[in-house]
MMTF fields as JSON, N, C-alpha, C and O atoms, coordinates in Angstrom:
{
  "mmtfVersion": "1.0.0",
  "mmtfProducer": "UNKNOWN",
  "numBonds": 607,
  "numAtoms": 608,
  "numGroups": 152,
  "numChains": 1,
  "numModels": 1,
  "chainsPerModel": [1],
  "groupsPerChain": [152],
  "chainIdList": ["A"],
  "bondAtomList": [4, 2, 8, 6, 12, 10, 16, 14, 20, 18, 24, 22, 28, 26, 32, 30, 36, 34, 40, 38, 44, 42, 48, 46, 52, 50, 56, 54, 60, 58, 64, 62, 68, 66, 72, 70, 76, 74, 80, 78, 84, 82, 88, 86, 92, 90, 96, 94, 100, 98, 104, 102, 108, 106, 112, 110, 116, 114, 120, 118, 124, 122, 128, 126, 132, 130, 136, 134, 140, 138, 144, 142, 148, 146, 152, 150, 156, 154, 160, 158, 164, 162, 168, 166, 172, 170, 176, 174, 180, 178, 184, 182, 188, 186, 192, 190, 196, 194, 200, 198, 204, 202, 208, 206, 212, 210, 216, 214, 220, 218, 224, 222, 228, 226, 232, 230, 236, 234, 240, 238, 244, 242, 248, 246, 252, 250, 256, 254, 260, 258, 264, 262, 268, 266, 272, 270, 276, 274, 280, 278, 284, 282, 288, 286, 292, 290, 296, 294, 300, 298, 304, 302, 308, 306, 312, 310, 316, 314, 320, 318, 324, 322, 328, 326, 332, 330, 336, 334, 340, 338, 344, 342, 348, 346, 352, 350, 356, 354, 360, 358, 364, 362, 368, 366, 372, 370, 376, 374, 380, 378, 384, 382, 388, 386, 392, 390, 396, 394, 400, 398, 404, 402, 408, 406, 412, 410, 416, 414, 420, 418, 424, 422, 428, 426, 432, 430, 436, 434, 440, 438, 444, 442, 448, 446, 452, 450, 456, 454, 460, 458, 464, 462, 468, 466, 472, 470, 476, 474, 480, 478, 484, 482, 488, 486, 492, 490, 496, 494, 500, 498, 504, 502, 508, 506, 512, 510, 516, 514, 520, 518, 524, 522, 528, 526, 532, 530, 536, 534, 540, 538, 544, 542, 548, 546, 552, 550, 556, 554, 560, 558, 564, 562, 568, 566, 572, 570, 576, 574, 580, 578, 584, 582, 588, 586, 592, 590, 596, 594, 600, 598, 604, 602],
  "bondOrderList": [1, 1, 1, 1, 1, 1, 1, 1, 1, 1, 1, 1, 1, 1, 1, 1, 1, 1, 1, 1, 1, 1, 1, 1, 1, 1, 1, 1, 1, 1, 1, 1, 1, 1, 1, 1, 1, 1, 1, 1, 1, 1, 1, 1, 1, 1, 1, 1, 1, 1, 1, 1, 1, 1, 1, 1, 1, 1, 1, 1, 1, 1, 1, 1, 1, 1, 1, 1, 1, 1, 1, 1, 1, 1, 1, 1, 1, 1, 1, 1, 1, 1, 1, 1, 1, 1, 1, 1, 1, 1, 1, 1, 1, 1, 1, 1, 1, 1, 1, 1, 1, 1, 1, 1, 1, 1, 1, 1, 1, 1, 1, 1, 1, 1, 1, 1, 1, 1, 1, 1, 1, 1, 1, 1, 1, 1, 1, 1, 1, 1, 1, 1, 1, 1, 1, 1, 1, 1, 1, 1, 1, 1, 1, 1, 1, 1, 1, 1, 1, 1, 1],
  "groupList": [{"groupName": "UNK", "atomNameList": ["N", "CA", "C", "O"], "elementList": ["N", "C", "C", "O"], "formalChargeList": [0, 0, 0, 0], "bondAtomList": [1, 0, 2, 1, 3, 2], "bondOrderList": [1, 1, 2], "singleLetterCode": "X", "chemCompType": "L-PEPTIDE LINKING"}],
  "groupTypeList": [0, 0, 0, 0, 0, 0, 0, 0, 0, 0, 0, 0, 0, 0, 0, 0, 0, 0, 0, 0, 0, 0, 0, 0, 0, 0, 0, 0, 0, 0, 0, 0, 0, 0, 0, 0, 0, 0, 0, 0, 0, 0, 0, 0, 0, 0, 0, 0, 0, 0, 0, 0, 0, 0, 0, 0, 0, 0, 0, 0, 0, 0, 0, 0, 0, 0, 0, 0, 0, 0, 0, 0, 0, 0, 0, 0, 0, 0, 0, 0, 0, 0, 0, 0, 0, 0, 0, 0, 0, 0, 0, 0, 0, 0, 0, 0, 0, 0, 0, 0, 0, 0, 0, 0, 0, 0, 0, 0, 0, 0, 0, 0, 0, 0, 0, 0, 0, 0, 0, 0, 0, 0, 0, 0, 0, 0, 0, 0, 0, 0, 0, 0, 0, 0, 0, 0, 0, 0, 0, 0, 0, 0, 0, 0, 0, 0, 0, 0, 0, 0, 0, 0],
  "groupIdList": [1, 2, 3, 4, 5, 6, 7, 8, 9, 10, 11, 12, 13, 14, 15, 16, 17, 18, 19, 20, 21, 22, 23, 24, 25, 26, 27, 28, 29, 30, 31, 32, 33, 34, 35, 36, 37, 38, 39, 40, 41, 42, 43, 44, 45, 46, 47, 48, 49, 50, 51, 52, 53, 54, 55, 56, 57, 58, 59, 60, 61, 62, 63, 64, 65, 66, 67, 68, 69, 70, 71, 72, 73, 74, 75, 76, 77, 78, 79, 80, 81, 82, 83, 84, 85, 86, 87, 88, 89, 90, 91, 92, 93, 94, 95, 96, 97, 98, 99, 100, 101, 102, 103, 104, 105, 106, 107, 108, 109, 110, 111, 112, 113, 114, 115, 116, 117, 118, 119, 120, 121, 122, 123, 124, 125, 126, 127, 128, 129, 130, 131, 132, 133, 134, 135, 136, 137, 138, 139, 140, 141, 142, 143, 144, 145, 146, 147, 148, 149, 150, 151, 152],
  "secStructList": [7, 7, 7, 2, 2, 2, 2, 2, 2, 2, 2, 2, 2, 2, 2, 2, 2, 2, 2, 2, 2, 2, 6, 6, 2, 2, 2, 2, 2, 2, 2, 2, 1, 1, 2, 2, 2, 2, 2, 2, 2, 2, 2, 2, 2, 2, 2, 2, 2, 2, 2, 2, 2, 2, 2, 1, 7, 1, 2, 2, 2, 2, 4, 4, 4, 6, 6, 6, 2, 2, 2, 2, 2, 2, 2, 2, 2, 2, 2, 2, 2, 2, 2, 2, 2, 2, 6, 6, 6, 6, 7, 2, 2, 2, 2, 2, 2, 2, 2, 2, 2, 2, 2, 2, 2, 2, 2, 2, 2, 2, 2, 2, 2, 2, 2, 2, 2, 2, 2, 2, 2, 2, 2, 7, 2, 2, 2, 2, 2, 2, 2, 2, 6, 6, 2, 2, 2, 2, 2, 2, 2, 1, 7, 7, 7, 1, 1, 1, 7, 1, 7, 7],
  "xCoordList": [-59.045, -59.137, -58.034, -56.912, -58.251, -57.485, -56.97, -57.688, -55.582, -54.852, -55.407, -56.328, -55.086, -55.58, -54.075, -53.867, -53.608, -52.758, -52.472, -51.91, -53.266, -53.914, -54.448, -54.006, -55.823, -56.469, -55.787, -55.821, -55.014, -54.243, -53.821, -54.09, -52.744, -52.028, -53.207, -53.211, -54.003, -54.871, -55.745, -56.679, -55.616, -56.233, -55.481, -55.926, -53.647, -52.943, -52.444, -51.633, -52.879, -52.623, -53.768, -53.452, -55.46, -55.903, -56.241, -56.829, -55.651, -56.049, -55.075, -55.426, -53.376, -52.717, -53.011, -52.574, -53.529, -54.247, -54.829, -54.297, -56.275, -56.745, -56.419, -57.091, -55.023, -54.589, -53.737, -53.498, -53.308, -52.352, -53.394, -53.208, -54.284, -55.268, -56.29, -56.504, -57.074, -57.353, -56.352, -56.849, -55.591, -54.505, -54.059, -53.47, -54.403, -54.684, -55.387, -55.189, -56.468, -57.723, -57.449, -57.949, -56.615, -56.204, -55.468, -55.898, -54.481, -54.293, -55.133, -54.855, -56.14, -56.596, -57.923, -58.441, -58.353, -58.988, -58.586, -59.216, -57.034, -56.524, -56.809, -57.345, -56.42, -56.22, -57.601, -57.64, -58.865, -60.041, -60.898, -61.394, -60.977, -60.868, -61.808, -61.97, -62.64, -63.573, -63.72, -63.328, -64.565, -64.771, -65.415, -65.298, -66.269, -67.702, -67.06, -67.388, -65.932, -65.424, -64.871, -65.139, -63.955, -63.204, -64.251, -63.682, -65.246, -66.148, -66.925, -67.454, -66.985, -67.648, -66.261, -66.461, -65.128, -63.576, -63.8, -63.852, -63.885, -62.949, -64.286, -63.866, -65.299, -66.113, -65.877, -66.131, -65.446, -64.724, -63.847, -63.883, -63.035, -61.781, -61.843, -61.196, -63.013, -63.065, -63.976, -63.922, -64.967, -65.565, -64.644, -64.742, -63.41, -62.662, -61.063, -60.229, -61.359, -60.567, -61.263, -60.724, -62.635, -63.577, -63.233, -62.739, -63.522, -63.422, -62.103, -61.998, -61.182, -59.937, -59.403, -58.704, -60.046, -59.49, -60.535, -60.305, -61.742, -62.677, -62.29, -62.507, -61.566, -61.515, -60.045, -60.015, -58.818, -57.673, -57.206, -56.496, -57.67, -57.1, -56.26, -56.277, -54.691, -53.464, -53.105, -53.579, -51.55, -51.101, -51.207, -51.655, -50.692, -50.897, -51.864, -51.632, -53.343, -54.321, -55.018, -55.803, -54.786, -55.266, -54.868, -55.648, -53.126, -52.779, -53.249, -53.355, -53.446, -53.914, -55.913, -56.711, -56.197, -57.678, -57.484, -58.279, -56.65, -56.466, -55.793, -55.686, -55.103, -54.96, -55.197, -54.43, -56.025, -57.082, -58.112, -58.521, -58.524, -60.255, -60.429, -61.13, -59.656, -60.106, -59.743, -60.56, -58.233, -58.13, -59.411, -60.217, -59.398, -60.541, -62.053, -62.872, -62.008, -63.895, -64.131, -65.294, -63.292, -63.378, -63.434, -64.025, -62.874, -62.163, -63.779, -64.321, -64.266, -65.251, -66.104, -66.343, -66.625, -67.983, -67.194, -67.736, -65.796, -65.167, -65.127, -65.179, -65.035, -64.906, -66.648, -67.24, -67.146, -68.56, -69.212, -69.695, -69.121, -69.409, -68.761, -69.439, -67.349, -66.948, -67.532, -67.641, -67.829, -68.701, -69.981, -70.375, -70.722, -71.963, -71.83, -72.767, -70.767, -70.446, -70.436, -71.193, -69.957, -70.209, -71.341, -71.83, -72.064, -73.837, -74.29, -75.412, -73.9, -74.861, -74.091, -74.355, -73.485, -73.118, -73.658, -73.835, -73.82, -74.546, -76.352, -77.417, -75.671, -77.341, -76.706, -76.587, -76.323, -75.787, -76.684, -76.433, -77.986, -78.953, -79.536, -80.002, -79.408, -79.741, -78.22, -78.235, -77.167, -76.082, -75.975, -75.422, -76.223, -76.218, -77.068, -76.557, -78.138, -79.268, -78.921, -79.25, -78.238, -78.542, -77.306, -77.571, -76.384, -74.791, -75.189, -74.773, -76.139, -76.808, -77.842, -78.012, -78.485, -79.214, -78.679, -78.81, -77.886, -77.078, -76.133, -75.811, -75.551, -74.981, -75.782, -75.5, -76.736, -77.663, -77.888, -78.096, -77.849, -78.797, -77.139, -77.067, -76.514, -75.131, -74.814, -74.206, -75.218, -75.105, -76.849, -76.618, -77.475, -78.34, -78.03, -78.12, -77.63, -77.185, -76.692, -77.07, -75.486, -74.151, -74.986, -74.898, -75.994, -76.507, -77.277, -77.035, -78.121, -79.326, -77.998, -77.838, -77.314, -76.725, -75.309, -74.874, -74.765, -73.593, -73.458, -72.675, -74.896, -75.281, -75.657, -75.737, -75.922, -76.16, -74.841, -74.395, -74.088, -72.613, -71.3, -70.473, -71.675, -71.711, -71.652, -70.702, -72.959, -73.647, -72.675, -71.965, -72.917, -72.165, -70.9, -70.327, -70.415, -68.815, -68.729, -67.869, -69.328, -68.704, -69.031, -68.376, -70.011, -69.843, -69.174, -68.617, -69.17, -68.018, -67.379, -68.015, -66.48, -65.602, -65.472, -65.686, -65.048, -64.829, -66.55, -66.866, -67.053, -68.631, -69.281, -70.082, -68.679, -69.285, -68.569, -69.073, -67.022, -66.291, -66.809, -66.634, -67.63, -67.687, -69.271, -69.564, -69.763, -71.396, -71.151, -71.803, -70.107, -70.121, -69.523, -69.869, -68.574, -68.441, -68.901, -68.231, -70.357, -71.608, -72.446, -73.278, -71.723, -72.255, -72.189, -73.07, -70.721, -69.62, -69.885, -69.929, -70.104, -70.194, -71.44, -71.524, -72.479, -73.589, -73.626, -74.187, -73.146, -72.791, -71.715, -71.968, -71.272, -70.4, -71.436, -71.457, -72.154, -73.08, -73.794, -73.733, -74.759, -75.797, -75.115, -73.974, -76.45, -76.648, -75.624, -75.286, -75.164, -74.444, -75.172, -75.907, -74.999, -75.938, -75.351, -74.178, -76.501, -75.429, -75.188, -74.42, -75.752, -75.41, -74.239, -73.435, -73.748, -72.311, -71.001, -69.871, -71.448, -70.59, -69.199, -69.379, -68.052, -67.128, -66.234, -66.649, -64.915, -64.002, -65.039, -65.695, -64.734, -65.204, -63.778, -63.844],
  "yCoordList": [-106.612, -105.183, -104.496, -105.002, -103.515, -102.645, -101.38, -100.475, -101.625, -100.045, -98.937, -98.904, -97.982, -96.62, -96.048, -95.183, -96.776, -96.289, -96.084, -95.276, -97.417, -97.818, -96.711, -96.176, -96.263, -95.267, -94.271, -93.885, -93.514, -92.527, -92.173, -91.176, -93.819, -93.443, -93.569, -92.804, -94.633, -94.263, -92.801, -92.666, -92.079, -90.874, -89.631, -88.553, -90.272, -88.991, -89.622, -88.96, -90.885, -91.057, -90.122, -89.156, -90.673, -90.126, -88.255, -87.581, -87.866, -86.442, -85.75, -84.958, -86.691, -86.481, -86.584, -85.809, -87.3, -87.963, -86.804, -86.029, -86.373, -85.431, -83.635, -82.933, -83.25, -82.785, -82.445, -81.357, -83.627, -84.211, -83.499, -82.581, -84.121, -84.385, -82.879, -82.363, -82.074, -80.799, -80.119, -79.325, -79.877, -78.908, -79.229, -78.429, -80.195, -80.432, -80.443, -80.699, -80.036, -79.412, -78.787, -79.116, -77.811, -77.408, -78.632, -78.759, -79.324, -80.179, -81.297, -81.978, -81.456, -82.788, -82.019, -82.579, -80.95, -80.288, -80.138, -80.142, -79.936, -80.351, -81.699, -81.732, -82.749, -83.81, -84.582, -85.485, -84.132, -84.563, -83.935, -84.656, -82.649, -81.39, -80.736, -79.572, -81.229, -79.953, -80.924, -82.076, -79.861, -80.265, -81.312, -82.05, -81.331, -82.199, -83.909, -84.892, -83.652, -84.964, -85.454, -86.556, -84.419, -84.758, -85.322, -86.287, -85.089, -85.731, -86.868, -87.468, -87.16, -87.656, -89.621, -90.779, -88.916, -89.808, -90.855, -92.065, -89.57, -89.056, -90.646, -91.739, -90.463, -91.429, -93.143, -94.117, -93.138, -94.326, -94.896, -95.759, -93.87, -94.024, -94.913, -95.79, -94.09, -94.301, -95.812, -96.435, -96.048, -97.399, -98.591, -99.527, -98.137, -99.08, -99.484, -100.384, -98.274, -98.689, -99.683, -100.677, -99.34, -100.112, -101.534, -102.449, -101.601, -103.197, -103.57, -104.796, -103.066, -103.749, -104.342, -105.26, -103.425, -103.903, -105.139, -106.292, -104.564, -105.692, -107.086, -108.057, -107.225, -108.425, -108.811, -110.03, -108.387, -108.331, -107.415, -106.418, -107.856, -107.11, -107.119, -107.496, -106.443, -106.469, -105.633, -105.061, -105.402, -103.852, -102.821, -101.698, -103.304, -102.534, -101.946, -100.982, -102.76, -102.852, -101.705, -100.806, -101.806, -101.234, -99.365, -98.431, -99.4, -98.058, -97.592, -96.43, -98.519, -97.573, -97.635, -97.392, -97.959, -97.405, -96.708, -96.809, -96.11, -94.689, -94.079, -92.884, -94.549, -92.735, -92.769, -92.041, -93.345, -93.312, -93.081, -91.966, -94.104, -94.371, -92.822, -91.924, -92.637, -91.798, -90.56, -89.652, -90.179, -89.062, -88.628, -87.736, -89.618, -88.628, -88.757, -87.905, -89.826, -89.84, -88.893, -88.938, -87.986, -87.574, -86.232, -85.504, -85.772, -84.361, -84.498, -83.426, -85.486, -84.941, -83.863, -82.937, -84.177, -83.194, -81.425, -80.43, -81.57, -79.998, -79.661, -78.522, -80.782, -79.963, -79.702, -78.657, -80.862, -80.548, -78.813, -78.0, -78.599, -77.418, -76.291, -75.407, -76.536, -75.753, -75.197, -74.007, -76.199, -76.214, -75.654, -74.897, -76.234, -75.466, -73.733, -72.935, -73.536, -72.305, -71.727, -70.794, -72.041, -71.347, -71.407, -70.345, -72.279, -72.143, -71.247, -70.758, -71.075, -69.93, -68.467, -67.761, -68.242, -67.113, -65.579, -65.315, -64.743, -63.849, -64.078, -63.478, -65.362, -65.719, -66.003, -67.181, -64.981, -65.376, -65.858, -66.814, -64.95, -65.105, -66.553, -66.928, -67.128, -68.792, -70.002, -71.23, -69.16, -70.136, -70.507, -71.601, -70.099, -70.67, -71.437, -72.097, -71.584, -72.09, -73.787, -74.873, -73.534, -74.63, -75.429, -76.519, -75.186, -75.434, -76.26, -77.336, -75.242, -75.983, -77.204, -78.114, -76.854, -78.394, -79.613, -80.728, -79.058, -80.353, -80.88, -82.057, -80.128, -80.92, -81.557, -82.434, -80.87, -81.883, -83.045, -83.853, -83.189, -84.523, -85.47, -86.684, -84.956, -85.772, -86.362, -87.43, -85.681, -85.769, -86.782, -87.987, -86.657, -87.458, -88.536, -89.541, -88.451, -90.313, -90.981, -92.078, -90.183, -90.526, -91.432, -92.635, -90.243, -91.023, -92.387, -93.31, -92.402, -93.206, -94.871, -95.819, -94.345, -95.522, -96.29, -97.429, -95.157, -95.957, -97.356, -98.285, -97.042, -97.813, -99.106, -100.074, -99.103, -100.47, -101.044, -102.022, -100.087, -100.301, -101.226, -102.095, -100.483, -100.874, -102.225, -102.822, -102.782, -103.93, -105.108, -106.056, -104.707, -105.513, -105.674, -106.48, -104.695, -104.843, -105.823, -106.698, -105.813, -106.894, -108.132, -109.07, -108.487, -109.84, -110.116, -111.194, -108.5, -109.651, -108.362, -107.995, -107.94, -106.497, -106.161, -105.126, -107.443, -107.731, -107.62, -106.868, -108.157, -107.932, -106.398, -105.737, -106.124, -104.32, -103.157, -102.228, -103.744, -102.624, -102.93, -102.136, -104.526, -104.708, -103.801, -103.167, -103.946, -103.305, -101.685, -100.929, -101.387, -99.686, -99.128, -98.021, -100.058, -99.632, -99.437, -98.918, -99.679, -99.735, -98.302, -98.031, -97.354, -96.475, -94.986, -94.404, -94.72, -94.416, -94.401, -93.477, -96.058, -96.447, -96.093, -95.935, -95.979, -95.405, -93.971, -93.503, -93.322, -91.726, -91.756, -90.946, -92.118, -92.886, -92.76, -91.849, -93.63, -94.107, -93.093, -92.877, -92.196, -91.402, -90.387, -89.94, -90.227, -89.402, -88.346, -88.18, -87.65, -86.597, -85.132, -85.267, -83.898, -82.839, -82.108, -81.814, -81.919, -81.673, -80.508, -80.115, -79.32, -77.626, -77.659, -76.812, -79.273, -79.107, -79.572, -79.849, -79.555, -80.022, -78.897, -77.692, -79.473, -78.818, -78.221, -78.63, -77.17, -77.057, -75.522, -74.66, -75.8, -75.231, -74.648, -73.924],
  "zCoordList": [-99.199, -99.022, -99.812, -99.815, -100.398, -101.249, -100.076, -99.652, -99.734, -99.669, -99.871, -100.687, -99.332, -99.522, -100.712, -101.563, -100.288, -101.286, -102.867, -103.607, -102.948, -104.327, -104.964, -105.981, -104.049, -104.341, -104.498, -105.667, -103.673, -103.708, -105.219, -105.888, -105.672, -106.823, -108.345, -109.31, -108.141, -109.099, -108.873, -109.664, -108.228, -108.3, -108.792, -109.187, -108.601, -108.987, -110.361, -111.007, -110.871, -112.185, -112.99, -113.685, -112.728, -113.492, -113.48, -114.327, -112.272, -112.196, -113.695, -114.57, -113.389, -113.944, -115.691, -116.541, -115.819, -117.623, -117.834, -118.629, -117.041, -117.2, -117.684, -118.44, -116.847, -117.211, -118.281, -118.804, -118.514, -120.159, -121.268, -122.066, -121.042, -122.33, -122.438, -123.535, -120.643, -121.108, -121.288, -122.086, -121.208, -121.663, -123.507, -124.234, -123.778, -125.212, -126.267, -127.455, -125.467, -126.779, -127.896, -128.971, -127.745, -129.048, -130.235, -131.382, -129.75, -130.47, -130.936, -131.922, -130.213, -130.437, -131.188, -132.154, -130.79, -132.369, -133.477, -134.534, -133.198, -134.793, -135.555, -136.663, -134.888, -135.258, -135.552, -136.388, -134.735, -134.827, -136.13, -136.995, -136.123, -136.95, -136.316, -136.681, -135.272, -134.547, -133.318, -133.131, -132.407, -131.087, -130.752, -129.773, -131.838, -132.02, -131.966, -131.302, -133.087, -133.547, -132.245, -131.766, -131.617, -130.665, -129.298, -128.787, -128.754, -128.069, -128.194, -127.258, -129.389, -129.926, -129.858, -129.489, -130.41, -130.779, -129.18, -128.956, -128.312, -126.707, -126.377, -125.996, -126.55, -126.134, -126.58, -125.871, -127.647, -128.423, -127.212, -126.335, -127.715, -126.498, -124.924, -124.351, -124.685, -123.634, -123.06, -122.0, -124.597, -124.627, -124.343, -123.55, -125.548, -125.79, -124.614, -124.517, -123.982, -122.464, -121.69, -121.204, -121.58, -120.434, -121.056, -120.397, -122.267, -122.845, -122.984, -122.929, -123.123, -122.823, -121.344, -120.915, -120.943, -118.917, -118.821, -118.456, -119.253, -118.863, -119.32, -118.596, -120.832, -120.969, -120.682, -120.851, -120.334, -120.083, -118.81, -118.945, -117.64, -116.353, -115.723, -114.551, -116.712, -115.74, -116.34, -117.321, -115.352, -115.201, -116.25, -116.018, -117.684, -118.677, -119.543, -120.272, -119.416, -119.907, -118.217, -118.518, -117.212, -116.08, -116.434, -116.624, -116.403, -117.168, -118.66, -119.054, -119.226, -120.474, -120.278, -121.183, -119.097, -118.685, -117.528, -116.594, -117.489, -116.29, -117.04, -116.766, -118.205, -118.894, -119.953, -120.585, -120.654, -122.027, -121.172, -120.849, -120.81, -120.722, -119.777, -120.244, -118.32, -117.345, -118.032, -117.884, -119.084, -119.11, -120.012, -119.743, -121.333, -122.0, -121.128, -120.782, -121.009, -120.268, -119.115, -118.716, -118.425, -117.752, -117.984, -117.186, -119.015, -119.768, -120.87, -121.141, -121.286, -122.103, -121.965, -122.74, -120.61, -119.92, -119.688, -119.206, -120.227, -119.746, -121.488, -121.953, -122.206, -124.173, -124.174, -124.442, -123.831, -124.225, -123.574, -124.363, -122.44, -121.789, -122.972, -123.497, -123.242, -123.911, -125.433, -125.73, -126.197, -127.103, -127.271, -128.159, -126.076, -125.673, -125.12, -125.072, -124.84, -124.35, -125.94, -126.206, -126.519, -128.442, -128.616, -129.002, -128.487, -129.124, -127.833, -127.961, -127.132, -126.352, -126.114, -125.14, -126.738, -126.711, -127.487, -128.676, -126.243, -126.298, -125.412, -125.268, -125.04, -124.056, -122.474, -122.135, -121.568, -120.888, -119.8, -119.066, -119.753, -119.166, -118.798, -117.722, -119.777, -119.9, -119.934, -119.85, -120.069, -120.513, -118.404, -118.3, -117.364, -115.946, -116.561, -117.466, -116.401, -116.079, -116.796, -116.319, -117.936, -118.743, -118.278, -117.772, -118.333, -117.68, -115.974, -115.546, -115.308, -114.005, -113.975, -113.164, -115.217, -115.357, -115.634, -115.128, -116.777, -117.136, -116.221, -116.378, -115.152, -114.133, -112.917, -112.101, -113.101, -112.467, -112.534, -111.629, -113.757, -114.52, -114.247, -114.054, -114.278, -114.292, -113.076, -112.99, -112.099, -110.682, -110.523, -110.63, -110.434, -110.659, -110.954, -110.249, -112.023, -112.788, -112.024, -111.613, -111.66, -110.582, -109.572, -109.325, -108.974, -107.792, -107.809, -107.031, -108.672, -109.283, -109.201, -108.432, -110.569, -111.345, -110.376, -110.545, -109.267, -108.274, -107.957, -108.16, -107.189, -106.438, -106.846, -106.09, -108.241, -108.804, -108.941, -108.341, -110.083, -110.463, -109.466, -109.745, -108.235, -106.796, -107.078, -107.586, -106.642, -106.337, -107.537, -107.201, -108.688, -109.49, -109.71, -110.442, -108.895, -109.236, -108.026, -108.13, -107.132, -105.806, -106.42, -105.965, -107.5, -108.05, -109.04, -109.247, -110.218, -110.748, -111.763, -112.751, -111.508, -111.636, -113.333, -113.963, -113.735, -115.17, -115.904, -116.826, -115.508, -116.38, -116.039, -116.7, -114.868, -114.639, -115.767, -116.398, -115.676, -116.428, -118.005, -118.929, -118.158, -119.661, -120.015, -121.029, -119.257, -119.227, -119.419, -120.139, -118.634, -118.263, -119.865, -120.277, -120.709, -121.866, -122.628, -123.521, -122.893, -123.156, -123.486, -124.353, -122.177, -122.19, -123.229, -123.862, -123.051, -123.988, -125.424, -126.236, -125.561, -126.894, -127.645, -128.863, -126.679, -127.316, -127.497, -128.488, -126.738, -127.094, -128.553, -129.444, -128.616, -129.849, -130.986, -131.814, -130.925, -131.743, -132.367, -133.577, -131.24, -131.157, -132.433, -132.546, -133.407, -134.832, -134.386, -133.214, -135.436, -134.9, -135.501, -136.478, -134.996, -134.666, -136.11, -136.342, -136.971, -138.715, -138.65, -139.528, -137.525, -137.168, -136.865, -137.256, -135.636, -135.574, -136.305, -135.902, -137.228, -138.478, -138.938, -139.114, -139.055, -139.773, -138.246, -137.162, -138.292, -137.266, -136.663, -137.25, -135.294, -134.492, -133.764, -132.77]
}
């Protein structure tokens, strides 16, 4: 059995990452050169946390997947909104609606996909975190949108 305490501090590590890293958008648009890149990077990132813990699970490899992997994978879905908030502007009428679906579908997943995630981590923790990098990496992958091309 795992402490509550555990939880505790991995929760005020990654709230903490999170904050590091949104409060850095501006910089890391510099360095990426647009938003696009930077979501797109942030997903890398965050592949390549899952696969490092997964294949190396101790303390240091654990911290740099609570504040790589959690700060950006977690901060993505707040640049992406942001982004999308530029392509819909001047549509405010539709910018709820669409902002509400898409968290739907997110929350959905959540629910759908837990429960498996669940199931496999009680057999074998290391092959779940290696599978879940998977996911990331294909957003990674996926063509990139050529309207969103150049600094945003």
């Amino acid at each position: 059995h795992v402490s509550l305490a555990y939880f505790t501090i991995a929760h005020f590590l990654l709230s903490g990452s999170q904050l590091v890293i949104a409060g850095s958008f501006p910089f890391f648009g510099k360095i990426f050169g647009s938003h696009t890149c930077f979501v797109r990077y942030a997903a890398l990132l965050t592949a390549g946390a899952f696969a490092v813990v997964a294949y190396d699970p101790h303390l240091v490899s654990i911290l740099f997947f609570i504040f790589l992997g959690g700060g950006f994978g977690l901060t993505r879905s707040h640049a992406m909104f942001g982004q999308l908030n530029g392509h819909l502007q001047g549509q405010e009428a539709h910018e709820a609606t669409i902002r509400s679906a898409i968290s739907t579908a997110q929350q959905a997943s959540r629910a759908i996909l837990n429960p498996f995630v669940g199931m496999l981590a009680v057999r074998s923790l290391r092959l779940t975190l290696g599978l879940l990098a998977i996911f990331p990496l294909i957003a990674f992958l996926m063509p990139k949108d050529p309207e969103s091309e150049g600094p945003e």
